[in-house]
Tab-separated table of C-alpha atoms and ligand atoms in Angstrom:
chain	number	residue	atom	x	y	z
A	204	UNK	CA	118.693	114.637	45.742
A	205	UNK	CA	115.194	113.366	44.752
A	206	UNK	CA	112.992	116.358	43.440
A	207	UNK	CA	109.857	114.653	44.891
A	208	UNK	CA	108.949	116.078	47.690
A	209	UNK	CA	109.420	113.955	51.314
A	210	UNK	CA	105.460	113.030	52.954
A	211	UNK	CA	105.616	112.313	56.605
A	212	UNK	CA	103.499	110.629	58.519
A	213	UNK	CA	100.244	112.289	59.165
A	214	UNK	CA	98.094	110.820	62.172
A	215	UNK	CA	94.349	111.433	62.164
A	216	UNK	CA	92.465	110.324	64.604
A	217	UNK	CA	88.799	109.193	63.335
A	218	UNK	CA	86.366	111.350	65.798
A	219	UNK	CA	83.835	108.761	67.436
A	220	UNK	CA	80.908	109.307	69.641
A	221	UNK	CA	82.080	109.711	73.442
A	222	UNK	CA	80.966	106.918	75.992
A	223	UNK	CA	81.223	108.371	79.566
A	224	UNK	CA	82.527	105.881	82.402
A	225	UNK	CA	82.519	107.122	85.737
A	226	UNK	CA	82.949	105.989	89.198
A	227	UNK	CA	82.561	108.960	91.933
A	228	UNK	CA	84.415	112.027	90.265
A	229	UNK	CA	86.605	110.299	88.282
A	230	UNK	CA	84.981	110.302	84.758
A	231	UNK	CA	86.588	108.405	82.229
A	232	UNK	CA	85.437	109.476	78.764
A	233	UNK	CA	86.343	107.182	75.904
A	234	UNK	CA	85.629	107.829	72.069
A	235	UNK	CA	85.076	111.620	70.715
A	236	UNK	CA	88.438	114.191	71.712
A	237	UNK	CA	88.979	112.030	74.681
A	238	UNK	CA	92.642	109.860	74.925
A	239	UNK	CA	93.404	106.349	73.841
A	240	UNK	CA	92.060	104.783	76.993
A	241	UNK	CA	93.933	102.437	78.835
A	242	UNK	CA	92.269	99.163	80.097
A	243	UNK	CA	92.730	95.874	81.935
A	244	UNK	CA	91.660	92.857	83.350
A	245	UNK	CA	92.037	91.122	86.451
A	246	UNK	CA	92.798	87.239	86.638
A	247	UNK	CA	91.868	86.731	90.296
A	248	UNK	CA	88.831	85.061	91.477
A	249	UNK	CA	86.248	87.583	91.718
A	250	UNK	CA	84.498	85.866	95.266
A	251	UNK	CA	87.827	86.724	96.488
A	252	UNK	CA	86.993	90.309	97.278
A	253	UNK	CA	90.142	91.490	99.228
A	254	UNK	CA	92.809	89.492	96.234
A	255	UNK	CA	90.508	91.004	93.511
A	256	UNK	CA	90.869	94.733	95.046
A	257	UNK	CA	94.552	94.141	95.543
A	258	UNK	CA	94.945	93.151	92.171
A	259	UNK	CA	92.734	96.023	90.498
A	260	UNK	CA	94.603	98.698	92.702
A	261	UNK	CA	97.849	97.510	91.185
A	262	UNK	CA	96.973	97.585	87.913
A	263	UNK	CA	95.110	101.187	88.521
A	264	UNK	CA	98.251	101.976	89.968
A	265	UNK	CA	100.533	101.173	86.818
A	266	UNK	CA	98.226	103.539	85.039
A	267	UNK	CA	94.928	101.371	83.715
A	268	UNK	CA	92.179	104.075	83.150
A	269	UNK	CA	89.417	101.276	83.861
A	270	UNK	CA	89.870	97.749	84.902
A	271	UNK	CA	87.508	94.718	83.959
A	272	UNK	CA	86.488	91.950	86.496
A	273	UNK	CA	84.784	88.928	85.451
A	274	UNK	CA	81.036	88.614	87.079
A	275	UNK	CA	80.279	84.622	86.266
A	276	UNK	CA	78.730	83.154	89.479
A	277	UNK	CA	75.954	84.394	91.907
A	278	UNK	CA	78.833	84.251	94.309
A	279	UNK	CA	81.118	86.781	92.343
A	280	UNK	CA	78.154	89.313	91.607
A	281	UNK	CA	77.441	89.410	95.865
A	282	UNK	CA	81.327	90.338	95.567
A	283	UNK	CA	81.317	92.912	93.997
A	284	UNK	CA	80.315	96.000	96.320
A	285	UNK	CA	82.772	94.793	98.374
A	286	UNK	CA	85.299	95.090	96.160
A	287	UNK	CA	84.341	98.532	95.313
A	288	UNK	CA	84.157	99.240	98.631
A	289	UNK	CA	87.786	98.074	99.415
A	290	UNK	CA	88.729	100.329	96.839
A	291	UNK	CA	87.070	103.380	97.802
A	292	UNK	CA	88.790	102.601	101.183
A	293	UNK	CA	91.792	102.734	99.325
A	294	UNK	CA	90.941	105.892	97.214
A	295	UNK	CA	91.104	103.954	94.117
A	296	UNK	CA	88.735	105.707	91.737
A	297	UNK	CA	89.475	103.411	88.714
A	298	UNK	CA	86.096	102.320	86.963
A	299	UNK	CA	85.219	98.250	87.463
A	300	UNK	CA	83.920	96.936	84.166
A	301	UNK	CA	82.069	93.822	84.591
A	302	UNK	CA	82.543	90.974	82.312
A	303	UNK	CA	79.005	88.953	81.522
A	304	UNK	CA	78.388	85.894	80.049
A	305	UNK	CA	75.711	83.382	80.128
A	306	UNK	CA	73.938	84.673	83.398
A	307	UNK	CA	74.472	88.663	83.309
A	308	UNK	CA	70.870	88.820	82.695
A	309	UNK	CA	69.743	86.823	86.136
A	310	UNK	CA	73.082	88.579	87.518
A	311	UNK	CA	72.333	91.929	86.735
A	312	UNK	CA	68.526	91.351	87.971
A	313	UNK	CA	69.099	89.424	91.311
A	314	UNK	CA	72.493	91.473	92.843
A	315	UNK	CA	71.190	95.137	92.477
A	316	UNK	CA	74.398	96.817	94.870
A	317	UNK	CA	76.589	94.528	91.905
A	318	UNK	CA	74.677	96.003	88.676
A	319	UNK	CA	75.587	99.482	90.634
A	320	UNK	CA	78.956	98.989	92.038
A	321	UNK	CA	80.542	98.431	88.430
A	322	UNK	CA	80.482	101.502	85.714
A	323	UNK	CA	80.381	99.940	82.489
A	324	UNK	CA	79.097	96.248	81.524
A	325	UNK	CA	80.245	94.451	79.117
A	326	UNK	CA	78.114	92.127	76.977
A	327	UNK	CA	79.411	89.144	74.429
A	328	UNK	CA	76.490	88.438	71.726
A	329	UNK	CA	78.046	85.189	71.224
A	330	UNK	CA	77.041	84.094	74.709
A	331	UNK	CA	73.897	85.559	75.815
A	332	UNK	CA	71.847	82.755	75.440
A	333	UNK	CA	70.381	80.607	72.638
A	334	UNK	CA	67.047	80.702	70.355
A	335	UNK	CA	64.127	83.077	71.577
A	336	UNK	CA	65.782	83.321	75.052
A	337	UNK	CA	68.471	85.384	73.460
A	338	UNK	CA	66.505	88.300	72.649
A	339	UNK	CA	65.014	88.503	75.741
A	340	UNK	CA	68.327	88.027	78.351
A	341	UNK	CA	70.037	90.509	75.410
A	342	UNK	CA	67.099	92.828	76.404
A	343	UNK	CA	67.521	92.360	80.163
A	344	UNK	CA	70.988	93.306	79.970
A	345	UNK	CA	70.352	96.184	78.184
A	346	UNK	CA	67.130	97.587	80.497
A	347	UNK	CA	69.759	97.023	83.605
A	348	UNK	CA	72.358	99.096	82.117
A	349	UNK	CA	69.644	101.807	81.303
A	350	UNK	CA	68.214	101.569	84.718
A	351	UNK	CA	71.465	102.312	86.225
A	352	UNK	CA	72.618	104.646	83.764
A	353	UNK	CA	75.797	102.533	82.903
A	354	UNK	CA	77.343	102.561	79.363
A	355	UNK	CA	78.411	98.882	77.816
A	356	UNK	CA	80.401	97.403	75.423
A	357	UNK	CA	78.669	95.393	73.269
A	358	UNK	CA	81.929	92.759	72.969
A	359	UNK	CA	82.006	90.255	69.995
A	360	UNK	CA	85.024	87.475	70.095
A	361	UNK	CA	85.172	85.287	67.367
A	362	UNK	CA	85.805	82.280	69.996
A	363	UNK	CA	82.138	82.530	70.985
A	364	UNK	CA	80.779	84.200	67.490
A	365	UNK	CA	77.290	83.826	67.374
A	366	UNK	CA	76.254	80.845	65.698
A	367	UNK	CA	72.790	81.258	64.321
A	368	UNK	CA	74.574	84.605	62.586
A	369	UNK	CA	77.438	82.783	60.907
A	370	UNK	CA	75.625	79.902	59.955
A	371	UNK	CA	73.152	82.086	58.601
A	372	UNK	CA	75.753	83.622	56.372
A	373	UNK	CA	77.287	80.776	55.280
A	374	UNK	CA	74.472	79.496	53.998
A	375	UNK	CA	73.930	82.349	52.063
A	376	UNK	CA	77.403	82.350	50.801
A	377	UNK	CA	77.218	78.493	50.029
A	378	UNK	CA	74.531	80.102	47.674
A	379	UNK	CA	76.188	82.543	46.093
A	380	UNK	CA	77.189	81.685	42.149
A	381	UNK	CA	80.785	82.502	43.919
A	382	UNK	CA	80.938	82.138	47.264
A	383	UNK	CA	83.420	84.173	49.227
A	384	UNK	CA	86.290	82.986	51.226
A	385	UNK	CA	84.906	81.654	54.898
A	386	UNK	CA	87.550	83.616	56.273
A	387	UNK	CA	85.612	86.741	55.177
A	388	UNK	CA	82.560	85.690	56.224
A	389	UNK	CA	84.069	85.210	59.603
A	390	UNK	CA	85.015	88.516	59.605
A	391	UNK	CA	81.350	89.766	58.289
A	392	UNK	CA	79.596	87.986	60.615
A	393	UNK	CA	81.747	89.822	63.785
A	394	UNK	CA	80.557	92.690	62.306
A	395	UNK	CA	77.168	92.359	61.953
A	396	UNK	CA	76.328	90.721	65.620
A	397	UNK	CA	78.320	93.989	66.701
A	398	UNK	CA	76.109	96.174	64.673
A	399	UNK	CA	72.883	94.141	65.027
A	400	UNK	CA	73.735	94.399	68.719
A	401	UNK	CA	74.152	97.879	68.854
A	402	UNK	CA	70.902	98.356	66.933
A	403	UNK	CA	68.823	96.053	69.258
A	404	UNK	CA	70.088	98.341	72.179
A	405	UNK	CA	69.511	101.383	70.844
A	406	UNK	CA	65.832	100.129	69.745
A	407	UNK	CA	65.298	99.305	73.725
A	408	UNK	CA	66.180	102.448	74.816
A	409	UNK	CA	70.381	102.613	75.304
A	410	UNK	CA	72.015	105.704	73.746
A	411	UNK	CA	73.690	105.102	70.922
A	412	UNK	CA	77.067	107.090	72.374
A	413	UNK	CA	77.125	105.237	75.558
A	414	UNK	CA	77.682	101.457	73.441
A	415	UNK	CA	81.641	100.810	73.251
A	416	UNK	CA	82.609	97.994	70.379
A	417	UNK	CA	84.808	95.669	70.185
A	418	UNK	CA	85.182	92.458	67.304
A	419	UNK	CA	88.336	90.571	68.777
A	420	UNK	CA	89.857	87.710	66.959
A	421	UNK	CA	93.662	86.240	67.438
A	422	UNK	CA	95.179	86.684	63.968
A	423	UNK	CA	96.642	90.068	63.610
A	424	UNK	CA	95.848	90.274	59.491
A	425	UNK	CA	92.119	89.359	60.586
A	426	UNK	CA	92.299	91.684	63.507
A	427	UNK	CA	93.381	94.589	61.374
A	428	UNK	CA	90.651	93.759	58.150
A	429	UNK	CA	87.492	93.275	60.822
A	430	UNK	CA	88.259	96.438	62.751
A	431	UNK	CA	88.924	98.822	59.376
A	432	UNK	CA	85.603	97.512	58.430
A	433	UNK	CA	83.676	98.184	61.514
A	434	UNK	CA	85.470	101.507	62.092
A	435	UNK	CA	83.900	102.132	58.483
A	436	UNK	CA	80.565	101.003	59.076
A	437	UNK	CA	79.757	103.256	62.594
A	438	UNK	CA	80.553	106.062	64.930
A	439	UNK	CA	80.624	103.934	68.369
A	440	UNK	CA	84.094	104.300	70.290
A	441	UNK	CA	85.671	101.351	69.318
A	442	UNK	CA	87.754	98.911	71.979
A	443	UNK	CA	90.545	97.574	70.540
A	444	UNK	CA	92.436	93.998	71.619
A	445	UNK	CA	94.371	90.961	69.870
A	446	UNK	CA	92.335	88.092	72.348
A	447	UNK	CA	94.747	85.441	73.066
A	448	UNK	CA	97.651	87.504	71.996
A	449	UNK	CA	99.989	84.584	74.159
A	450	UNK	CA	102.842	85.055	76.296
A	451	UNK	CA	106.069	86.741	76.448
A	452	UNK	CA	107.480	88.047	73.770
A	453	UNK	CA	104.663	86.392	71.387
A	454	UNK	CA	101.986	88.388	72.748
A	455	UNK	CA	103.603	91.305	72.778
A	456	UNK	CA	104.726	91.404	69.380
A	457	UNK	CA	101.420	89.988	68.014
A	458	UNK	CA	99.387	93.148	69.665
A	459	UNK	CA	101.540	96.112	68.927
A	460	UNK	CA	101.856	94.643	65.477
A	461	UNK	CA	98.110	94.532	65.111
A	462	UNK	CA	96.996	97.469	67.358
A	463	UNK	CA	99.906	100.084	65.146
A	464	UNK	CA	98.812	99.540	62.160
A	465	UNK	CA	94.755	100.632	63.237
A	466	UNK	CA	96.339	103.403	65.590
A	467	UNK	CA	98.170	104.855	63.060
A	468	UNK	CA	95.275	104.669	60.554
A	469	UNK	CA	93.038	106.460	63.508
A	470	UNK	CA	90.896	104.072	64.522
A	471	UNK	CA	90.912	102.425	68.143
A	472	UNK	CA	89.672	104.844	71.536
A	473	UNK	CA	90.521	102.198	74.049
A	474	UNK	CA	93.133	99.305	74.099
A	475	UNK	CA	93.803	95.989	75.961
A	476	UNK	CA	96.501	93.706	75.451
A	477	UNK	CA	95.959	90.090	76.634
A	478	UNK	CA	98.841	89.153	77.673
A	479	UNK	CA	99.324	85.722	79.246
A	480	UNK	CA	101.729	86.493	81.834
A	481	UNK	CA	104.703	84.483	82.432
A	482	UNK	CA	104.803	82.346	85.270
A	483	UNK	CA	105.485	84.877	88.674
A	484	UNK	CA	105.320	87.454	86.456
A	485	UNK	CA	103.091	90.836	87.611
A	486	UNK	CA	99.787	91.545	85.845
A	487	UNK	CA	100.619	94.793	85.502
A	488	UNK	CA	102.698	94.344	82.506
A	489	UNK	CA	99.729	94.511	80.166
A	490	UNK	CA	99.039	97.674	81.140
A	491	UNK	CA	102.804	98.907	81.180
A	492	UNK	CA	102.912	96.747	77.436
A	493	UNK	CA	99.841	99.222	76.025
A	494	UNK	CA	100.868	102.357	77.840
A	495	UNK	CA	104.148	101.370	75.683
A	496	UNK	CA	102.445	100.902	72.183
A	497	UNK	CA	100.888	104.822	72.468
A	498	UNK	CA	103.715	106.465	74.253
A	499	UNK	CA	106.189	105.006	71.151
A	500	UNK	CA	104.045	105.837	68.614
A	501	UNK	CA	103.920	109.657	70.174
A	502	UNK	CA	100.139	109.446	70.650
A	503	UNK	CA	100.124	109.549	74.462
A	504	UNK	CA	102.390	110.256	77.314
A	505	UNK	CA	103.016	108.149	80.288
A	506	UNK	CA	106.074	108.014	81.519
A	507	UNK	CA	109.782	109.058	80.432
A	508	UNK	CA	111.007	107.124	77.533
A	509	UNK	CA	114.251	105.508	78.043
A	510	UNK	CA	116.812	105.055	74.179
A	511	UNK	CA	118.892	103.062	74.963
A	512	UNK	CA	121.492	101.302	72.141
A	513	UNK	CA	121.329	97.599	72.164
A	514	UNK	CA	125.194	97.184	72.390
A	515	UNK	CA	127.779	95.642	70.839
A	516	UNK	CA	131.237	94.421	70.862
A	517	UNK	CA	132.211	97.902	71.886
A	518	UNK	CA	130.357	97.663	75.072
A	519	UNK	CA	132.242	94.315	76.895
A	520	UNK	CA	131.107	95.250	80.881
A	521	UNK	CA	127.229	94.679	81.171
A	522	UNK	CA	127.825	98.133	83.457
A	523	UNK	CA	125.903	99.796	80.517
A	524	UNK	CA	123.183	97.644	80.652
A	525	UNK	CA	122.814	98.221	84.367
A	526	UNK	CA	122.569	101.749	83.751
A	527	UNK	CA	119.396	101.577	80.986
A	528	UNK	CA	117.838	99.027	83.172
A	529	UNK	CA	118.493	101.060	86.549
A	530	UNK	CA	117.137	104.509	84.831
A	531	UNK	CA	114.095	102.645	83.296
A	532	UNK	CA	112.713	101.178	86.902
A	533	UNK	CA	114.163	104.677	88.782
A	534	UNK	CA	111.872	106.659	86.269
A	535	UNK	CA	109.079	104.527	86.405
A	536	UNK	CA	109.023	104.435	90.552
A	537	UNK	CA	109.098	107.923	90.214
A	538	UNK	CA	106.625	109.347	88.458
A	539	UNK	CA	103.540	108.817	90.645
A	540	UNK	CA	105.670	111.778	92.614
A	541	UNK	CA	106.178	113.253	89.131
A	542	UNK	CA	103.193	113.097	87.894
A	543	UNK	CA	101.363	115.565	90.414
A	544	UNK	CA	104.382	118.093	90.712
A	545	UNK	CA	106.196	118.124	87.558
A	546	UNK	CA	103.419	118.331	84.853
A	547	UNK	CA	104.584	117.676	81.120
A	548	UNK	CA	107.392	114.940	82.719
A	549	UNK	CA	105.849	112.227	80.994
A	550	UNK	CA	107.277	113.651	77.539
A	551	UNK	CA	110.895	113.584	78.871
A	552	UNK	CA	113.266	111.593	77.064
A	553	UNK	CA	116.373	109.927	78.182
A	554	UNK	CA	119.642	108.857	76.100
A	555	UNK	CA	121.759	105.589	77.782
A	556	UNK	CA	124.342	104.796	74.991
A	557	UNK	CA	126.786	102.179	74.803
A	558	UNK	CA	130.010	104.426	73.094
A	559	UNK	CA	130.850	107.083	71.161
A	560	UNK	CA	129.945	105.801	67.792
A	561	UNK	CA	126.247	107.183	68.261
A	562	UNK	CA	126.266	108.029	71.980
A	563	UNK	CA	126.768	111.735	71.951
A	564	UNK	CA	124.651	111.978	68.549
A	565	UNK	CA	121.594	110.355	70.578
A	566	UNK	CA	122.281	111.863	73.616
A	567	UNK	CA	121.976	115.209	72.174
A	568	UNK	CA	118.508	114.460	70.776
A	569	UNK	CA	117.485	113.640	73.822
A	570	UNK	CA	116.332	115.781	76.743
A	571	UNK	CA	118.966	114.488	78.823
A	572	UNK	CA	121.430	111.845	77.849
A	573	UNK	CA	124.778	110.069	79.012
A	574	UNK	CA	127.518	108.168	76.194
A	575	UNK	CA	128.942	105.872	78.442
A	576	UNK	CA	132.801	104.628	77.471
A	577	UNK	CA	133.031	101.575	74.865
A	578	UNK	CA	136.168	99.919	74.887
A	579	UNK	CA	139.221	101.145	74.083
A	580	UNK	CA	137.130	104.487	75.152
A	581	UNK	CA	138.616	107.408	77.743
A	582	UNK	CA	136.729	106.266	80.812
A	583	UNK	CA	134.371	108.946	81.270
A	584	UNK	CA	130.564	109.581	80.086
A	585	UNK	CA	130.055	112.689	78.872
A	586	UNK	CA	126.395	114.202	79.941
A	587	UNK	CA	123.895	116.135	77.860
A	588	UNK	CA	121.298	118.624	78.266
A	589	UNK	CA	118.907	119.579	75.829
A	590	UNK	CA	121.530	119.025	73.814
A	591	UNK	CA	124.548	120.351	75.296
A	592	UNK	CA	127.302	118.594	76.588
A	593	UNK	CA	127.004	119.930	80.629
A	594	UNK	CA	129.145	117.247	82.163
A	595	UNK	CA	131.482	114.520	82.890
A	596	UNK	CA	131.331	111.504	84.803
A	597	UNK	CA	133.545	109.033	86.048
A	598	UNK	CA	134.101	106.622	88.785
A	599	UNK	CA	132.362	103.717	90.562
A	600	UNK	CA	128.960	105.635	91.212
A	601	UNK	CA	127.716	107.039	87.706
A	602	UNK	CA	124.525	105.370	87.895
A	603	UNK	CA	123.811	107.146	91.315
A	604	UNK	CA	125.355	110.838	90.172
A	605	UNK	CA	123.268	110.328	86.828
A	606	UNK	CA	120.395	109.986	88.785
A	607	UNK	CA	120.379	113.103	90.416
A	608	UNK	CA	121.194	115.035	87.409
A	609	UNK	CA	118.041	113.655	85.953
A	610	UNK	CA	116.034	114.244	89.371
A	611	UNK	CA	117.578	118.346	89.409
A	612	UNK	CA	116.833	118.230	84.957
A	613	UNK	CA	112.918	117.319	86.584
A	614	UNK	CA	113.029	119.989	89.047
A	615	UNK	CA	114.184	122.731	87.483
A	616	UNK	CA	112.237	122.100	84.099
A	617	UNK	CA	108.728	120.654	85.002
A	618	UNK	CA	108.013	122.770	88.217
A	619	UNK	CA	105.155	125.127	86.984
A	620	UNK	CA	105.784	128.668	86.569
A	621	UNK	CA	103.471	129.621	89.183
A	622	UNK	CA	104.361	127.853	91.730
B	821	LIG	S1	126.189	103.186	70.313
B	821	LIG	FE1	128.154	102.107	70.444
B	821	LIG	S2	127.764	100.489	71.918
B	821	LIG	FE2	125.776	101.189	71.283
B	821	LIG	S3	125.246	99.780	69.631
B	821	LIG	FE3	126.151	101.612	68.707
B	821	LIG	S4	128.299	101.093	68.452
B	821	LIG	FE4	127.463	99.620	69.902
């Protein structure tokens, strides 16, 4: 045994300033004691009103805390009431963020029931116009969101970095007796149209809590340098994203390997992940993709966690897989139920193992657990709660019994005391 002692992972959250996002009485706070927010974006055509609220209800639905609809056209800004008024129909209360660029000025100015309908705008420095006209359509964004009492996020991607800024400091790198890698100045120059932002706003009158960040690039060693840097320099909740992240499996590896490491370091009060989704393939799974990221890392709760073994050569029938991939979707469906009458749920964890090499091991860890048979393997699959072996199955319909073991586990542990 090593006499040094064992250090375990300590998680600190760094405390920001809290932005408020409301729509009705569902207040959203993001930044200060509130929890890693979960957001989204919808890929629909925003002048398609009735598509667009479909589309935001679903992803409100799989559990995104605010969802952000792009505002580009005169046409899209007259939609929007309409699309908050479908969802009020529809008793979704999830916040619309609206996402400016180019116009948001003339946008915000000339659709009044649009600069109201949405809670939270957000603002890209890169693309608010060019020269002298960018102070002043910079400004006019930021009187409308004071006018209508609506926080922003002042949003920086390095795809539309502001080019006076970086040119700016590249020339005074080029300078320099030894200039600096351009791939820091990048990163410098995110920061400082962020911060020089954020300062502007504050000068016209925003308050300095109510102004979200975010510096987005698509490289996740950039990604993680820019955002330690700006979580450094200020106290503004800070949105955190990989842009372009890609598709599939890319996209999701490239985010949760960029978004962990700032999590775990404390720094991030709101995620996205930009997922391209797959041909057919629901929007939602951004959302279910970051709900994933916090829940695994322990720092929120969403939805009971399914271990499951990857299996092996023990496990020849695919009956196995069936069973993680049946549990999974059955506790998903379920917890909208769940969630109102069997508070703390969301923690539960579930075992589906392969054999008995580590089945019964896991399974005991878990709240509730099943070993199924590996080959060669007496065909039965022993159960376990909170980590006691309580049953046997066997048969053709151990998905189904296992089921309703978990279902009577839910019942009899997460119904509150006083009810
Ligand atoms: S628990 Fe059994 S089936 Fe699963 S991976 Fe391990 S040895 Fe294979």
């Amino acid at each position: 045994m090593s006499d040094s002692s064992l250090q375990l992972t300590n998680y600190i959250r760094k405390k920001t300033q809290q932005a408020v996002v409301s729509w009705g009485d569902n207040i959203v706070t993001i930044g200060g004691d509130a929890p890693i927010r979960v957001q989204s974006m919808t890929n629909t055509d925003t002048v398609d009103a009735v598509g667009t609220a479909i589309q935001v209800k679903e992803l409100a639905r799989a559990g995104s805390e605010l969802v952000r609809i792009t505002v580009n056209t005169p046409e899209a800004a007259a939609a929007v009431p309409y699309i908050r008024e479908q969802l009020d129909k529809m008793d979704v209360k999830v916040p619309l963020i609206g996402d400016f660029h180019y116009n948001g000025h003339t946008l915000l100015k000339d659709y009044p029931d649009c600069a109201k309908a949405l809670s939270k705008y957000r603002i890209n420095p890169g693309n608010v116009g060019k020269g002298a006209k960018r102070d002043i359509q910079f400004s006019q964004m930021i009187e409308a969101a004071i006018r209508y009492e609506k926080p922003i996020r002042i949003g920086v991607n390095w795809g539309s970095l502001d080019q006076d800024l970086l040119a700016q400091l590249m020339d005074a790198n080029a300078a320099l007796a030894t200039p600096k890698d351009s791939r820091e100045i990048m990163v410098e120059a995110l920061i400082q149209s962020a911060l020089q932002s954020t300062q502007k706003a504050v000068e016209i009158g925003m308050p300095l809590s109510q102004i979200i960040l975010s510096c987005k690039v698509s490289a996740v060693q950039d990604l993680i340098s820019v955002y330690r840097e700006l979580s450094n320099r200020c106290d503004n909740p800070l949105h955190l994203g990989l842009t372009e992240a890609g598709i599939g499996s890319k996209g999701i590896v490239a985010s949760t390997a960029a978004l962990s490491v700032l999590l775990q370091e404390g720094i991030g009060d709101t995620i996205r992940i930009s997922l391209t989704p797959e041909p057919g393939a629901s929007r939602d799974n951004e959302v279910i993709v970051a709900q994933e990221i916090l829940q695994t890392m322990n720092l929120r709760h969403f939805t009971p966690m399914v271990i499951a073994c990857p299996g092996c050569g023990r496990t020849t029938s695919t009956y196995f897989q069936h069973l993680a991939s049946e549990i999974q979707s059955y506790l998903r469906n379920q917890m909208p139920l769940w969630k109102k009458d069997f508070p703390g749920v969301e923690s539960m964890s579930v075992a589906v193992m392969g054999c008995i090499v580590n089945g019964p091991g896991e399974s005991k860890h878990a709240d509730i657990g099943i070993s199924l048979p590996g080959t060669g393997e007496t065909p039965s699959a022993p159960v376990f709660i909170d980590g006691q072996k309580a049953k046997t199955l066997r048969g053709d319909n151990i998905i189904g019994e296992f089921q309703q073991i978990v279902q009577e586990y839910v019942q009899q542990r997460y119904t509150p005391k006083n009810i």
